[in-house]
C-alpha atoms as one frame of an Amber mdcrd trajectory, in Angstrom:
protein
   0.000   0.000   0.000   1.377   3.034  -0.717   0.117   6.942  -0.446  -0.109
   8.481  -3.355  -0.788  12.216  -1.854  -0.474  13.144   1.948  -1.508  16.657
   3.445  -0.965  17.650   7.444  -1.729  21.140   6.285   0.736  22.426   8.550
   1.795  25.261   6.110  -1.396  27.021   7.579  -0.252  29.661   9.750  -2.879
  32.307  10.181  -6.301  31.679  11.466  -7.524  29.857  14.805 -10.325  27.317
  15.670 -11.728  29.907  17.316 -11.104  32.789  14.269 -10.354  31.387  11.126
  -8.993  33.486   8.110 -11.454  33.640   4.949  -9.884  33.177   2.088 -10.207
  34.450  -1.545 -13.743  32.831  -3.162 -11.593  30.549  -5.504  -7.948  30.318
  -5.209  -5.156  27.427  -6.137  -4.066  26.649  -2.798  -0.321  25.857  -3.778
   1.142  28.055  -0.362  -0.901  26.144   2.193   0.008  22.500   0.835   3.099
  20.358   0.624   2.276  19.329  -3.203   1.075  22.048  -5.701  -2.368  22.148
  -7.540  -4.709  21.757  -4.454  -7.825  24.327  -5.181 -10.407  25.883  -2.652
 -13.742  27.150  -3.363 -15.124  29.259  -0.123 -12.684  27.791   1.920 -10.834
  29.441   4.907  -7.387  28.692   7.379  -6.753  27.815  10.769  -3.496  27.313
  11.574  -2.678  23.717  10.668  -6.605  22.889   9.541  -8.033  23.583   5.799
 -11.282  25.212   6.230 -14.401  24.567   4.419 -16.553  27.643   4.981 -19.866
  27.859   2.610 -21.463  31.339   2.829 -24.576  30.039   0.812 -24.290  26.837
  -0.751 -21.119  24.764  -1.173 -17.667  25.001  -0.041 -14.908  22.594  -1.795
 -11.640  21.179  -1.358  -9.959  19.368  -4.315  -6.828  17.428  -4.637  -4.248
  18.048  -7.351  -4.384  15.800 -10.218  -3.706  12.358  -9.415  -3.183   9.346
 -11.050  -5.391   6.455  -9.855  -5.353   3.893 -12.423  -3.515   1.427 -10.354
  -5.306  -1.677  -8.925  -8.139  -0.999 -11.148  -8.669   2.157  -9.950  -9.130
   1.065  -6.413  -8.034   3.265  -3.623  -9.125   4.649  -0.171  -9.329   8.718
   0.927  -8.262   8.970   4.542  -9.539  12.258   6.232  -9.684  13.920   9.469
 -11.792  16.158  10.204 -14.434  17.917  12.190 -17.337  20.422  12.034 -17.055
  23.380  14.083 -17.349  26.767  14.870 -15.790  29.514  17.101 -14.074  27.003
  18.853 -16.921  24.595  19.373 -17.321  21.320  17.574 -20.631  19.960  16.104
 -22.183  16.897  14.794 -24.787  15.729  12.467 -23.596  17.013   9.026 -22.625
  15.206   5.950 -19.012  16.081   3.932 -19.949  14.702   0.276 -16.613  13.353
  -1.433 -16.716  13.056  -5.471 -14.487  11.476  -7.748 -13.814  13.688 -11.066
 -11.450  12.229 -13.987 -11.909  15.387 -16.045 -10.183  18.514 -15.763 -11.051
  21.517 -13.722 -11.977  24.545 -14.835 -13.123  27.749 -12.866 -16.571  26.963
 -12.223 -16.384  23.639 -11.172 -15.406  20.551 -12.777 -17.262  19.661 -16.442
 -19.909  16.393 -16.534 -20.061  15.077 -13.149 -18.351  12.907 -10.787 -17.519
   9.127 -11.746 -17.892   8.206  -7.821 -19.676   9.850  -5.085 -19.878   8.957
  -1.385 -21.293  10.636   1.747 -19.732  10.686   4.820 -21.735  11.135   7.959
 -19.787  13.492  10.545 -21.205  11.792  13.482 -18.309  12.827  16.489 -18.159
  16.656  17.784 -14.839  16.309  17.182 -11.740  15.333  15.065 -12.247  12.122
  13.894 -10.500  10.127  10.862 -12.998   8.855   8.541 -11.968   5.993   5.509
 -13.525   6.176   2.000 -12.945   3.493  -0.674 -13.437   4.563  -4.204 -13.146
   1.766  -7.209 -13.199   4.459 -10.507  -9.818   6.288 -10.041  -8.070   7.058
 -13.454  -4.961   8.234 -15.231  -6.042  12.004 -14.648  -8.478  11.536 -11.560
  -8.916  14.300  -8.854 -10.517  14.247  -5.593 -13.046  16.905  -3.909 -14.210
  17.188  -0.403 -17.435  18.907  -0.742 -19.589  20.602   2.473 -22.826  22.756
   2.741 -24.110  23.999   5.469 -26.910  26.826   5.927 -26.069  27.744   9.261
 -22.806  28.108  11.476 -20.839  25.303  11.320 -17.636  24.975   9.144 -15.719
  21.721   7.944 -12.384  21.861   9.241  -9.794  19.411   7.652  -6.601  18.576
   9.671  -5.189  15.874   7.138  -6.005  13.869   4.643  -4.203  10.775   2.277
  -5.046   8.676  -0.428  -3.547   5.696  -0.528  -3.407   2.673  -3.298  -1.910
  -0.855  -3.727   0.832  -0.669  -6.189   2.753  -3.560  -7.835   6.560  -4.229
  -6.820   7.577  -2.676 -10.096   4.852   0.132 -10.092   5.991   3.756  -9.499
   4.179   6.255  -8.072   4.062   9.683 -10.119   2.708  13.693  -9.825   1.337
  14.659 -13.051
């Protein structure tokens, strides 16, 4: 097993749990990860957490491009995270995680996702929650989705995605 992408997010320096930092509506995110190409839509910072913040519909987190054609495309998201706000944590809200194998472009991604699964944030507090996806591809990318109509915000402390690879298998960054 091997992880194709890791993320601690520890390049986050400004913002709190209690007072996080908005950040632009849509931005490339290449200063607050370890690997460039990571993109935020209504997303925020607290130091060490990615924050998913929607103002009035959805707020999205998406990976860099990835390939995830190995092992038939089969590989599993690790995440931890939590919902919370001003320092307190919640429960009771769903993060929606898609699987696109098209490119991005500003508004989105174009046709929709190959895979989608719902995770139910059931702990008011950080927990690490395992998603297995079985459509990954040569040019796949991964996108935490949130909405929420009232407070609470999706904070992200870390997330992986791992794959089995073959002995001879190598693992690349597009």
């Amino acid at each position: 097993r091997v992880k194709i992408i890791s993320d601690d997010f520890a390049k986050v320096t400004e913002g709190t749990l209690e007072n996080i930092e908005f950040g632009h509506l849509q931005e490339v995110l290449d200063a607050y990860t370890h690997n460039p190409g990571w993109y935020g839509v209504a997303h925020g910072f607290a130091a060490g957490y990615m924050v998913l913040t929607p103002y009035s519909g959805s707020a999205t987190l998406t990976t860099p491009e990835l390939d995830l054609a190995s092992d038939n495309g089969a590989f599993t998201l690790n995440i931890k995270m939590a919902e919370g706000a001003y320092g307190r944590f919640y429960s009771g809200g769903k993060a929606t995680v898609n699987l696109y194998s098209e490119d991005p472009n500003v508004d989105g991604f174009k046709g929709a996702p190959v895979e989608t699964k719902t995770v139910d944030l059931a702990k008011d507090d950080f927990d690490t929650y395992t998603v297995s996806f079985s459509k990954g591809a040569a040019t796949s990318y991964v996108q935490i989705s949130y909405e929420r109509t009232d407070n609470p915000k999706l904070f992200i402390d870390e997330m992986s995605i791992e794959q089995n690879k073959k002995a001879s298998e190598k693992v690349s960054e597009v």
